[in-house]
Short mmCIF file of C-alpha atoms in Angstrom, two decimals:
data_model
loop_
_atom_site.label_atom_id
_atom_site.label_comp_id
_atom_site.label_asym_id
_atom_site.label_seq_id
_atom_site.Cartn_x
_atom_site.Cartn_y
_atom_site.Cartn_z
CA MET A 43 36.85 176.02 0.69
CA LYS A 44 39.37 174.18 -1.39
CA LYS A 45 38.58 170.49 -1.77
CA ARG A 46 41.29 168.10 -0.78
CA VAL A 47 41.46 164.36 -1.02
CA LEU A 48 40.55 162.78 2.29
CA VAL A 49 42.69 159.75 2.92
CA ALA A 50 41.53 158.47 6.28
CA LEU A 51 38.44 157.34 8.11
CA LEU A 52 35.68 159.95 8.27
CA GLY A 53 37.71 163.11 8.14
CA ALA A 54 40.88 162.08 9.95
CA ALA A 55 44.33 162.30 8.37
CA MET A 56 45.51 159.40 6.26
CA THR A 57 47.11 156.58 8.16
CA VAL A 58 49.57 154.44 6.24
CA SER A 59 50.32 151.69 8.72
CA MET A 60 53.59 149.88 8.34
CA MET A 61 53.46 146.25 9.41
CA GLY A 62 56.48 146.17 11.65
CA SER A 63 56.82 142.39 11.81
CA VAL A 64 58.35 142.42 8.34
CA GLY A 65 61.09 144.85 9.29
CA VAL A 66 62.84 144.49 5.94
CA MET A 67 63.28 147.61 3.86
CA ALA A 68 64.36 147.56 0.23
CA ALA A 69 67.68 149.18 1.05
CA GLU A 70 68.68 146.30 3.32
CA THR A 71 68.87 143.82 0.43
CA GLU A 72 70.58 144.06 -2.93
CA ALA A 73 68.48 146.33 -5.13
CA LEU A 74 66.90 144.86 -8.24
CA PRO A 75 67.95 146.80 -11.33
CA GLY A 76 64.84 146.19 -13.41
CA GLY A 77 64.80 144.22 -16.64
CA GLY A 78 66.51 146.90 -18.70
CA SER A 79 63.60 148.43 -20.61
CA ASN A 80 61.46 151.47 -19.79
CA ILE A 81 58.28 149.37 -19.61
CA ILE A 82 56.13 149.06 -16.52
CA TYR A 83 53.63 146.21 -16.54
CA VAL A 84 50.28 146.87 -14.83
CA ILE A 85 48.47 143.61 -14.08
CA THR A 86 45.03 143.62 -12.45
CA PRO A 87 41.87 141.53 -12.18
CA SER A 88 39.20 142.15 -14.82
CA VAL A 89 38.58 145.83 -15.49
CA SER A 90 34.87 145.04 -15.77
CA ASN A 91 35.02 145.69 -12.03
CA PRO A 92 35.23 149.49 -11.65
CA ALA A 93 37.65 149.21 -8.74
CA PHE A 94 40.19 147.35 -10.83
CA LYS A 95 39.61 149.64 -13.80
CA THR A 96 40.46 152.56 -11.52
CA GLU A 97 43.65 150.80 -10.41
CA ALA A 98 44.70 150.14 -13.99
CA ASP A 99 43.85 153.64 -15.21
CA VAL A 100 45.57 155.46 -12.35
CA ALA A 101 48.66 153.25 -12.42
CA THR A 102 48.93 153.70 -16.19
CA LYS A 103 48.57 157.47 -16.08
CA THR A 104 50.98 157.85 -13.15
CA ALA A 105 53.61 155.73 -14.89
CA GLU A 106 53.21 157.55 -18.21
CA ASP A 107 53.46 160.91 -16.45
CA LEU A 108 56.76 159.70 -14.98
CA GLY A 109 58.03 158.85 -18.46
CA TYR A 110 57.46 155.09 -18.62
CA GLU A 111 55.88 153.02 -21.34
CA VAL A 112 53.00 150.97 -19.91
CA LYS A 113 51.62 147.57 -20.82
CA ALA A 114 48.36 146.91 -18.95
CA ALA A 115 46.58 143.56 -18.86
CA SER A 116 44.08 141.61 -16.78
CA HIS A 117 44.60 138.16 -15.29
CA ASP A 118 40.85 137.70 -14.63
CA ASP A 119 41.68 136.05 -11.28
CA ASP A 120 43.27 133.15 -13.16
CA PRO A 121 46.69 132.28 -11.65
CA THR A 122 47.78 130.55 -14.86
CA LYS A 123 47.01 133.63 -16.95
CA GLN A 124 48.77 135.76 -14.35
CA THR A 125 51.89 133.60 -14.62
CA GLU A 126 51.82 134.04 -18.40
CA LEU A 127 51.62 137.82 -17.97
CA PHE A 128 54.59 137.79 -15.59
CA ASP A 129 56.48 135.70 -18.16
CA SER A 130 55.64 138.33 -20.80
CA ALA A 131 56.95 141.05 -18.50
CA ILE A 132 60.18 139.12 -18.05
CA ALA A 133 60.49 138.57 -21.82
CA ASP A 134 59.92 142.30 -22.37
CA LYS A 135 62.63 143.08 -19.80
CA ALA A 136 60.13 145.19 -17.84
CA ALA A 137 61.50 147.80 -15.47
CA ALA A 138 58.89 146.89 -12.85
CA ILE A 139 55.57 145.13 -12.35
CA ILE A 140 52.53 146.63 -10.61
CA CYS A 141 50.07 143.87 -9.71
CA ASP A 142 46.76 143.31 -7.96
CA ASN A 143 47.29 139.59 -7.72
CA ALA A 144 45.28 136.46 -8.50
CA GLY A 145 45.89 134.58 -5.26
CA ALA A 146 47.85 134.90 -2.05
CA ASP A 147 49.66 131.60 -2.59
CA ALA A 148 49.42 131.21 -6.37
CA THR A 149 51.24 134.50 -6.99
CA ILE A 150 54.36 133.83 -4.95
CA GLU A 151 56.32 131.90 -7.57
CA ALA A 152 55.57 134.44 -10.30
CA VAL A 153 56.85 137.29 -8.12
CA LYS A 154 59.96 135.28 -7.24
CA LYS A 155 60.60 134.49 -10.91
CA ALA A 156 60.41 138.18 -11.78
CA ARG A 157 62.76 138.93 -8.90
CA GLU A 158 65.27 136.39 -10.21
CA ALA A 159 65.14 138.27 -13.53
CA GLY A 160 65.95 141.50 -11.70
CA ILE A 161 62.42 142.87 -12.00
CA PRO A 162 60.82 144.31 -8.84
CA THR A 163 57.13 143.73 -8.15
CA PHE A 164 54.87 146.18 -6.32
CA LEU A 165 51.61 144.65 -5.12
CA ILE A 166 48.41 146.58 -4.49
CA ASP A 167 45.07 145.70 -2.86
CA ARG A 168 45.86 142.03 -2.11
CA GLU A 169 48.73 140.57 -0.13
CA ILE A 170 50.66 137.41 -0.86
CA ASN A 171 51.56 134.88 1.81
CA GLU A 172 55.30 135.50 1.73
CA ASP A 173 57.51 138.36 2.82
CA GLY A 174 60.57 139.51 0.89
CA ALA A 175 59.49 138.51 -2.62
CA ALA A 176 57.75 141.76 -3.56
CA ILE A 177 59.30 145.16 -2.88
CA SER A 178 56.03 146.69 -1.66
CA GLN A 179 52.65 145.31 -0.67
CA ILE A 180 50.29 148.30 -0.47
CA VAL A 181 46.90 147.12 0.70
CA ALA A 182 43.70 148.61 2.02
CA ASN A 183 43.15 148.26 5.75
CA ASN A 184 40.34 145.81 5.11
CA TYR A 185 39.88 144.93 8.75
CA GLN A 186 39.49 148.54 9.86
CA GLY A 187 37.16 149.37 6.97
CA ALA A 188 34.93 146.32 7.35
CA LYS A 189 34.61 146.93 11.09
CA ALA A 190 33.67 150.57 10.53
CA ILE A 191 30.89 149.80 8.07
CA ALA A 192 29.68 146.84 10.16
CA GLU A 193 29.08 149.25 13.03
CA VAL A 194 26.94 151.39 10.71
CA TRP A 195 24.98 148.30 9.65
CA VAL A 196 24.38 147.13 13.23
CA GLU A 197 22.89 150.51 14.04
CA ALA A 198 20.68 150.35 10.93
CA MET A 199 19.52 146.89 12.02
CA GLY A 200 18.56 148.17 15.46
CA GLU A 201 20.98 145.60 16.92
CA GLU A 202 18.62 142.70 16.14
CA GLY A 203 17.26 140.55 13.34
CA LYS A 204 18.10 137.76 10.91
CA TYR A 205 20.80 138.33 8.32
CA ALA A 206 22.78 136.68 5.54
CA GLU A 207 26.41 137.05 4.49
CA LEU A 208 27.82 136.88 0.97
CA LEU A 209 31.52 135.98 0.88
CA GLY A 210 34.17 136.62 -1.76
CA LYS A 211 36.55 134.13 -3.37
CA GLU A 212 38.03 131.71 -0.86
CA SER A 213 41.48 132.07 -2.48
CA ASP A 214 41.49 135.82 -1.80
CA THR A 215 42.77 136.72 1.67
CA ASN A 216 40.57 139.83 1.64
CA ALA A 217 37.44 137.67 1.72
CA GLY A 218 38.40 136.12 5.05
CA VAL A 219 39.73 139.35 6.53
CA ARG A 220 36.55 141.28 5.78
CA SER A 221 34.30 138.51 7.07
CA SER A 222 36.28 138.26 10.31
CA ALA A 223 36.05 142.02 10.78
CA PHE A 224 32.30 142.01 10.16
CA HIS A 225 31.84 139.32 12.77
CA GLU A 226 34.08 140.97 15.36
CA VAL A 227 31.45 143.71 15.45
CA ILE A 228 28.23 141.79 14.74
CA ASP A 229 28.87 138.81 17.01
CA GLN A 230 28.80 141.13 20.02
CA TYR A 231 25.03 141.44 19.53
CA PRO A 232 23.20 138.23 20.54
CA ASP A 233 19.96 139.31 18.88
CA LEU A 234 21.61 139.39 15.45
CA GLU A 235 21.28 135.90 13.94
CA MET A 236 23.08 134.78 10.78
CA VAL A 237 20.73 132.42 8.92
CA ALA A 238 22.78 132.02 5.72
CA GLN A 239 26.42 132.39 4.68
CA GLN A 240 27.31 131.69 1.06
CA THR A 241 30.15 132.40 -1.34
CA ALA A 242 29.26 134.58 -4.31
CA ASN A 243 32.87 134.93 -5.55
CA TRP A 244 32.79 138.75 -5.76
CA GLU A 245 30.27 138.50 -8.66
CA LYS A 246 27.06 140.51 -9.12
CA THR A 247 25.08 137.85 -10.98
CA GLU A 248 26.07 135.12 -8.54
CA ALA A 249 25.18 137.40 -5.62
CA PHE A 250 21.76 138.06 -7.17
CA ASP A 251 21.10 134.33 -7.57
CA LYS A 252 22.35 133.48 -4.07
CA THR A 253 20.33 136.29 -2.49
CA GLU A 254 17.21 135.25 -4.38
CA ALA A 255 17.57 131.70 -3.03
CA ILE A 256 18.29 132.95 0.49
CA LEU A 257 15.17 135.14 0.43
CA GLN A 258 13.04 132.22 -0.71
CA ALA A 259 14.31 130.16 2.23
CA ASN A 260 14.18 133.11 4.64
CA PRO A 261 11.35 135.47 3.66
CA ASP A 262 11.72 137.23 7.01
CA LEU A 263 15.36 138.22 6.35
CA ASP A 264 16.24 141.57 7.94
CA GLY A 265 19.66 142.41 6.49
CA ILE A 266 22.63 141.38 4.32
CA ILE A 267 26.39 141.92 4.65
CA CYS A 268 28.50 141.62 1.49
CA GLY A 269 32.25 141.23 1.12
CA ASN A 270 32.39 143.68 -1.79
CA ASP A 271 30.27 146.20 -3.65
CA THR A 272 29.73 144.05 -6.72
CA MET A 273 27.98 141.48 -4.53
CA LEU A 274 26.15 144.35 -2.80
CA GLU A 275 24.77 145.35 -6.22
CA GLY A 276 23.49 141.82 -6.82
CA ALA A 277 22.01 141.53 -3.35
CA ALA A 278 20.30 144.92 -3.61
CA ALA A 279 18.84 144.02 -7.01
CA ALA A 280 17.45 140.74 -5.66
CA CYS A 281 15.92 142.52 -2.68
CA GLU A 282 14.36 145.15 -4.92
CA ALA A 283 12.92 142.44 -7.17
CA ALA A 284 11.38 140.84 -4.08
CA GLY A 285 9.94 144.16 -2.95
CA LEU A 286 12.19 144.17 0.11
CA SER A 287 14.06 147.14 1.60
CA ILE A 288 16.60 146.05 4.24
CA PRO A 289 20.05 147.20 5.46
CA ILE A 290 22.79 146.03 3.07
CA ILE A 291 26.50 146.87 3.21
CA GLY A 292 29.54 146.19 1.07
CA VAL A 293 33.22 147.03 0.77
CA ASP A 294 35.01 148.91 -2.05
CA GLY A 295 33.42 152.35 -2.44
CA SER A 296 32.30 152.00 -6.06
CA ASP A 297 30.21 154.60 -7.86
CA GLU A 298 27.53 151.94 -8.28
CA ALA A 299 27.36 151.36 -4.53
CA ALA A 300 27.30 155.11 -3.96
CA ALA A 301 24.27 155.41 -6.25
CA LEU A 302 22.47 152.67 -4.31
CA ILE A 303 23.25 154.43 -1.04
CA ARG A 304 21.94 157.74 -2.39
CA ASP A 305 18.75 156.01 -3.56
CA GLY A 306 18.22 154.32 -0.19
CA LYS A 307 18.75 150.83 -1.62
CA ALA A 308 21.95 150.18 0.36
CA THR A 309 23.12 151.28 3.79
CA GLY A 310 26.81 151.86 3.25
CA THR A 311 30.19 150.72 2.01
CA ALA A 312 33.81 150.92 3.12
CA LEU A 313 35.82 152.89 0.57
CA GLN A 314 39.09 151.25 -0.39
CA GLN A 315 41.32 153.90 -1.88
CA PHE A 316 42.22 152.08 -5.09
CA ALA A 317 43.34 155.22 -6.88
CA LEU A 318 45.68 156.18 -4.05
CA MET A 319 47.17 152.69 -3.72
CA ALA A 320 47.83 152.46 -7.47
CA GLN A 321 49.50 155.86 -7.47
CA MET A 322 51.61 154.96 -4.43
CA ALA A 323 52.79 151.72 -6.06
CA VAL A 324 53.97 153.41 -9.25
CA GLU A 325 55.66 156.25 -7.38
CA GLN A 326 57.42 153.74 -5.12
CA ALA A 327 58.51 151.74 -8.18
CA ASP A 328 59.97 154.90 -9.70
CA THR A 329 61.78 155.76 -6.46
CA TYR A 330 63.10 152.22 -6.12
CA LEU A 331 64.41 152.08 -9.69
CA LYS A 332 66.20 155.39 -9.22
CA ASP A 333 67.45 155.03 -5.63
CA GLY A 334 67.54 151.28 -4.99
CA SER A 335 65.06 151.62 -2.12
CA THR A 336 61.56 152.89 -1.44
CA GLY A 337 62.59 153.96 2.06
CA LEU A 338 59.49 152.18 3.37
CA ASP A 339 58.61 148.81 4.81
CA GLU A 340 57.36 146.20 2.38
CA LYS A 341 53.85 146.00 3.84
CA GLN A 342 51.78 149.16 4.06
CA LEU A 343 48.14 149.57 5.10
CA VAL A 344 45.97 152.39 3.77
CA ASP A 345 42.87 153.13 5.86
CA CYS A 346 39.36 152.88 4.42
CA VAL A 347 36.55 155.44 4.68
CA ALA A 348 33.05 154.50 5.87
CA ILE A 349 30.53 155.78 3.30
CA THR A 350 26.87 156.33 4.28
CA LYS A 351 24.00 158.51 3.11
CA ASP A 352 25.50 161.31 5.23
CA ASN A 353 28.74 161.60 3.24
CA VAL A 354 28.15 159.72 -0.02
CA ALA A 355 28.00 163.01 -1.95
CA ASN A 356 31.75 163.37 -1.28
CA LEU A 357 32.63 160.13 -3.10
CA LYS A 358 33.44 159.82 -6.79
CA THR A 359 35.50 157.21 -8.62
CA PHE A 360 37.07 155.83 -5.43
CA VAL A 361 38.21 159.27 -4.24
CA TYR A 362 36.65 160.89 -1.16
CA THR A 363 36.81 164.66 -0.76
CA GLU A 364 35.67 166.97 2.01
CA ASP A 365 35.66 170.76 2.27
CA GLY A 366 38.41 171.92 4.56
CA ALA A 367 39.85 168.46 5.16
CA ASP A 368 43.39 168.73 6.44
CA THR A 369 45.57 165.91 5.14
CA ALA A 370 48.80 167.28 6.58
CA GLY A 371 50.72 165.36 9.17
CA ALA A 372 49.95 161.84 8.03
CA GLU A 373 50.55 159.46 10.89
CA THR A 374 52.59 156.30 10.67
CA THR A 375 52.04 153.45 13.10
CA GLU A 376 53.42 149.97 13.47
CA LYS A 377 51.05 147.01 13.23
CA THR A 378 50.76 143.59 11.61
CA THR A 379 47.86 142.01 9.80
CA GLU A 380 47.54 139.64 12.70
CA GLU A 381 47.38 142.49 15.19
CA ALA A 382 44.73 144.20 13.10
CA ALA A 383 42.70 141.02 13.28
CA GLU A 384 42.88 140.70 17.03
#
């Protein structure tokens, strides 16, 4: 059968959930004209992370296919560097900015400054803590995805045992959202005991070092939950070095995590559809620049896909495919981030 991209959880149709509490559509405010050039800036975290490389590559190709010139750069999770890149976009009179931002609070002023220059910003992957500054905030449904993969992990743990958690950057709202979702599931099981919780800042090397120290203090550790796949890689490597095979999960859906799952060195991951979100952002930017509105709410959630050994063969470069998957009739629902966290 023809392969189609699957854009929802485990075979369901894609759900793009509009967060109804915003209730402000681009058409309801004066449209931003763009800076006057044909340049779209694509600003992401370091492309050494395959997820962010996918974002940058897909956004660049989509924009170029639509006839735009693209300038792509990384802020490396440095708000100061990000501000400088926004200033460069303003100086270049960019038509629009696509950004996976460097901080929910630290990014607000840069987006507002671009807006004052007439340049619309379209955010992907990470939200900012203000409504109405960006035109679109297209983010993965982190809560839904983390809950789904946590359920897989609990089953792999046999609903009991000692575990550790590796957290992402404290400045990144996704770190807290994913952790809360993990615990909504895990904390229902009294025989699952968290013996360590440490920040590894999304980094593989730091995750390896933290896991190594945790294992030395807790040689009877039974499992690990990680806020992203890069930390999963580090945790899995540390466990392998210690001769330990235990359930480990992450979030992202990277090819590296997929390889670990196939090899039995990791239990699963929640695929965030980075390619889809990047494509959506550029297409919405193009629509906005032409029509003065995206026709959509500012905040949009894209569901994640739980990846395990049973379906990992269908994952490649952050795209999940399934024979005969029907993606027609995408459903739209109203929800807020707060509601998703309840």
